[in-house]
C-alpha atoms as a PDB file:
ATOM      1  CA  MET A   1      86.956  86.374 108.687  1.00  0.00           C
ATOM      2  CA  ILE A   2      85.127  89.303 110.651  1.00  0.00           C
ATOM      3  CA  PHE A   3      87.682  92.644 110.898  1.00  0.00           C
ATOM      4  CA  LEU A   4      86.300  94.637 113.545  1.00  0.00           C
ATOM      5  CA  ASN A   5      86.906  98.460 114.388  1.00  0.00           C
ATOM      6  CA  PHE A   6      85.844  98.477 117.626  1.00  0.00           C
ATOM      7  CA  ASP A   7      85.826  96.628 121.091  1.00  0.00           C
ATOM      8  CA  SER A   8      84.672  93.180 121.336  1.00  0.00           C
ATOM      9  CA  VAL A   9      82.159  92.386 123.870  1.00  0.00           C
ATOM     10  CA  ASN A  10      82.217  88.447 125.266  1.00  0.00           C
ATOM     11  CA  VAL A  11      86.034  87.481 124.537  1.00  0.00           C
ATOM     12  CA  ASN A  12      88.802  87.706 126.976  1.00  0.00           C
ATOM     13  CA  VAL A  13      92.178  88.111 125.721  1.00  0.00           C
ATOM     14  CA  GLY A  14      95.436  86.399 125.804  1.00  0.00           C
ATOM     15  CA  GLU A  15      99.208  87.335 126.159  1.00  0.00           C
ATOM     16  CA  LYS A  16     100.868  89.281 124.026  1.00  0.00           C
ATOM     17  CA  GLU A  17     103.276  87.933 121.828  1.00  0.00           C
ATOM     18  CA  GLU A  18     104.849  88.429 118.420  1.00  0.00           C
ATOM     19  CA  ARG A  19     103.443  87.077 115.261  1.00  0.00           C
ATOM     20  CA  MET A  20     104.740  86.540 111.762  1.00  0.00           C
ATOM     21  CA  MET A  21     101.602  86.937 109.888  1.00  0.00           C
ATOM     22  CA  MET A  22     101.340  86.872 105.826  1.00  0.00           C
ATOM     23  CA  THR A  23     101.591  90.899 105.816  1.00  0.00           C
ATOM     24  CA  GLY A  24     104.494  91.244 108.071  1.00  0.00           C
ATOM     25  CA  MET A  25     105.416  91.160 111.896  1.00  0.00           C
ATOM     26  CA  HIS A  26     102.806  91.960 114.332  1.00  0.00           C
ATOM     27  CA  THR A  27     102.353  92.218 118.389  1.00  0.00           C
ATOM     28  CA  VAL A  28      98.602  90.397 119.076  1.00  0.00           C
ATOM     29  CA  VAL A  29      96.755  88.587 121.746  1.00  0.00           C
ATOM     30  CA  ASP A  30      94.375  85.293 121.287  1.00  0.00           C
ATOM     31  CA  ILE A  31      91.002  86.349 121.878  1.00  0.00           C
ATOM     32  CA  PHE A  32      88.542  83.480 123.230  1.00  0.00           C
ATOM     33  CA  CYS A  33      84.689  83.189 124.239  1.00  0.00           C
ATOM     34  CA  VAL A  34      83.948  84.045 127.675  1.00  0.00           C
ATOM     35  CA  GLY A  35      81.171  81.017 127.204  1.00  0.00           C
ATOM     36  CA  CYS A  36      83.487  78.424 125.947  1.00  0.00           C
ATOM     37  CA  GLY A  37      86.982  79.481 126.155  1.00  0.00           C
ATOM     38  CA  SER A  38      87.583  78.495 122.615  1.00  0.00           C
ATOM     39  CA  ILE A  39      90.134  81.009 120.300  1.00  0.00           C
ATOM     40  CA  VAL A  40      87.557  83.055 118.245  1.00  0.00           C
ATOM     41  CA  GLY A  41      90.673  85.081 116.895  1.00  0.00           C
ATOM     42  CA  TRP A  42      93.440  87.720 117.621  1.00  0.00           C
ATOM     43  CA  LYS A  43      93.450  91.512 118.213  1.00  0.00           C
ATOM     44  CA  TYR A  44      96.106  93.545 116.848  1.00  0.00           C
ATOM     45  CA  GLU A  45      98.178  95.490 119.371  1.00  0.00           C
ATOM     46  CA  ALA A  46     100.995  96.340 117.425  1.00  0.00           C
ATOM     47  CA  ALA A  47     102.445  96.464 113.550  1.00  0.00           C
ATOM     48  CA  TYR A  48     106.124  96.900 112.454  1.00  0.00           C
ATOM     49  CA  GLU A  49     105.285  97.780 108.866  1.00  0.00           C
ATOM     50  CA  LYS A  50     104.291 101.519 108.649  1.00  0.00           C
ATOM     51  CA  SER A  51     101.467 100.307 106.070  1.00  0.00           C
ATOM     52  CA  GLN A  52     100.450  98.228 108.345  1.00  0.00           C
ATOM     53  CA  LYS A  53      99.626 100.655 111.325  1.00  0.00           C
ATOM     54  CA  TYR A  54      95.987 101.162 110.776  1.00  0.00           C
ATOM     55  CA  LYS A  55      95.604  97.435 112.179  1.00  0.00           C
ATOM     56  CA  GLU A  56      96.780  98.404 115.787  1.00  0.00           C
ATOM     57  CA  GLY A  57      93.579  98.033 118.014  1.00  0.00           C
ATOM     58  CA  LYS A  58      91.524  96.014 115.879  1.00  0.00           C
ATOM     59  CA  PHE A  59      90.035  92.572 116.207  1.00  0.00           C
ATOM     60  CA  ILE A  60      89.750  89.633 113.819  1.00  0.00           C
ATOM     61  CA  ILE A  61      87.206  87.364 114.381  1.00  0.00           C
ATOM     62  CA  GLU A  62      87.085  84.195 112.205  1.00  0.00           C
ATOM     63  CA  ARG A  63      83.450  83.634 110.964  1.00  0.00           C
ATOM     64  CA  PHE A  64      83.651  80.033 110.660  1.00  0.00           C
ATOM     65  CA  LYS A  65      84.551  79.675 114.931  1.00  0.00           C
ATOM     66  CA  VAL A  66      81.505  81.633 115.724  1.00  0.00           C
ATOM     67  CA  LEU A  67      78.176  80.239 115.631  1.00  0.00           C
ATOM     68  CA  GLY A  68      75.165  82.091 114.661  1.00  0.00           C
ATOM     69  CA  PRO A  69      72.113  83.076 116.824  1.00  0.00           C
ATOM     70  CA  ASP A  70      69.721  79.959 115.871  1.00  0.00           C
ATOM     71  CA  GLY A  71      73.408  77.556 116.972  1.00  0.00           C
ATOM     72  CA  SER A  72      73.938  77.156 113.396  1.00  0.00           C
ATOM     73  CA  LEU A  73      78.060  78.065 112.241  1.00  0.00           C
ATOM     74  CA  TYR A  74      77.959  81.077 109.767  1.00  0.00           C
ATOM     75  CA  ILE A  75      78.360  79.636 106.221  1.00  0.00           C
ATOM     76  CA  LEU A  76      78.986  81.978 103.451  1.00  0.00           C
ATOM     77  CA  SER A  77      78.163  81.582  99.348  1.00  0.00           C
ATOM     78  CA  PRO A  78      81.254  81.187  97.657  1.00  0.00           C
ATOM     79  CA  GLU A  79      81.001  84.550  96.304  1.00  0.00           C
ATOM     80  CA  ALA A  80      81.161  86.440  99.243  1.00  0.00           C
ATOM     81  CA  GLN A  81      83.893  84.634 100.760  1.00  0.00           C
ATOM     82  CA  ALA A  82      86.932  86.704 100.214  1.00  0.00           C
ATOM     83  CA  GLY A  83      89.938  84.711 101.611  1.00  0.00           C
ATOM     84  CA  GLY A  84      91.745  83.171 104.545  1.00  0.00           C
ATOM     85  CA  SER A  85      93.227  84.469 107.783  1.00  0.00           C
ATOM     86  CA  ASP A  86      96.149  86.706 107.906  1.00  0.00           C
ATOM     87  CA  VAL A  87      98.381  84.082 109.976  1.00  0.00           C
ATOM     88  CA  ASP A  88     100.964  82.284 108.289  1.00  0.00           C
ATOM     89  CA  ASP A  89     100.057  78.677 108.178  1.00  0.00           C
ATOM     90  CA  PRO A  90     102.969  76.076 107.813  1.00  0.00           C
END
């Protein structure tokens, strides 16, 4: 997962929705690759908890959904992996 603090390029954004994340309720929009239309992550529009306000306006790009410049998947070494996404998966 890549946490970006600037505008992402080559993506379109979806509709705003409320989503319960591991860190609380947030308003987010999914972001889509402009080339293939796949969801590659999301953008935090609003955070309801004061401690999470720093996320507002930031993009999350899920590394495993993005191909590298040579067309291969980005593969991290086990020691470089820092955990999963913020979304609560049932």
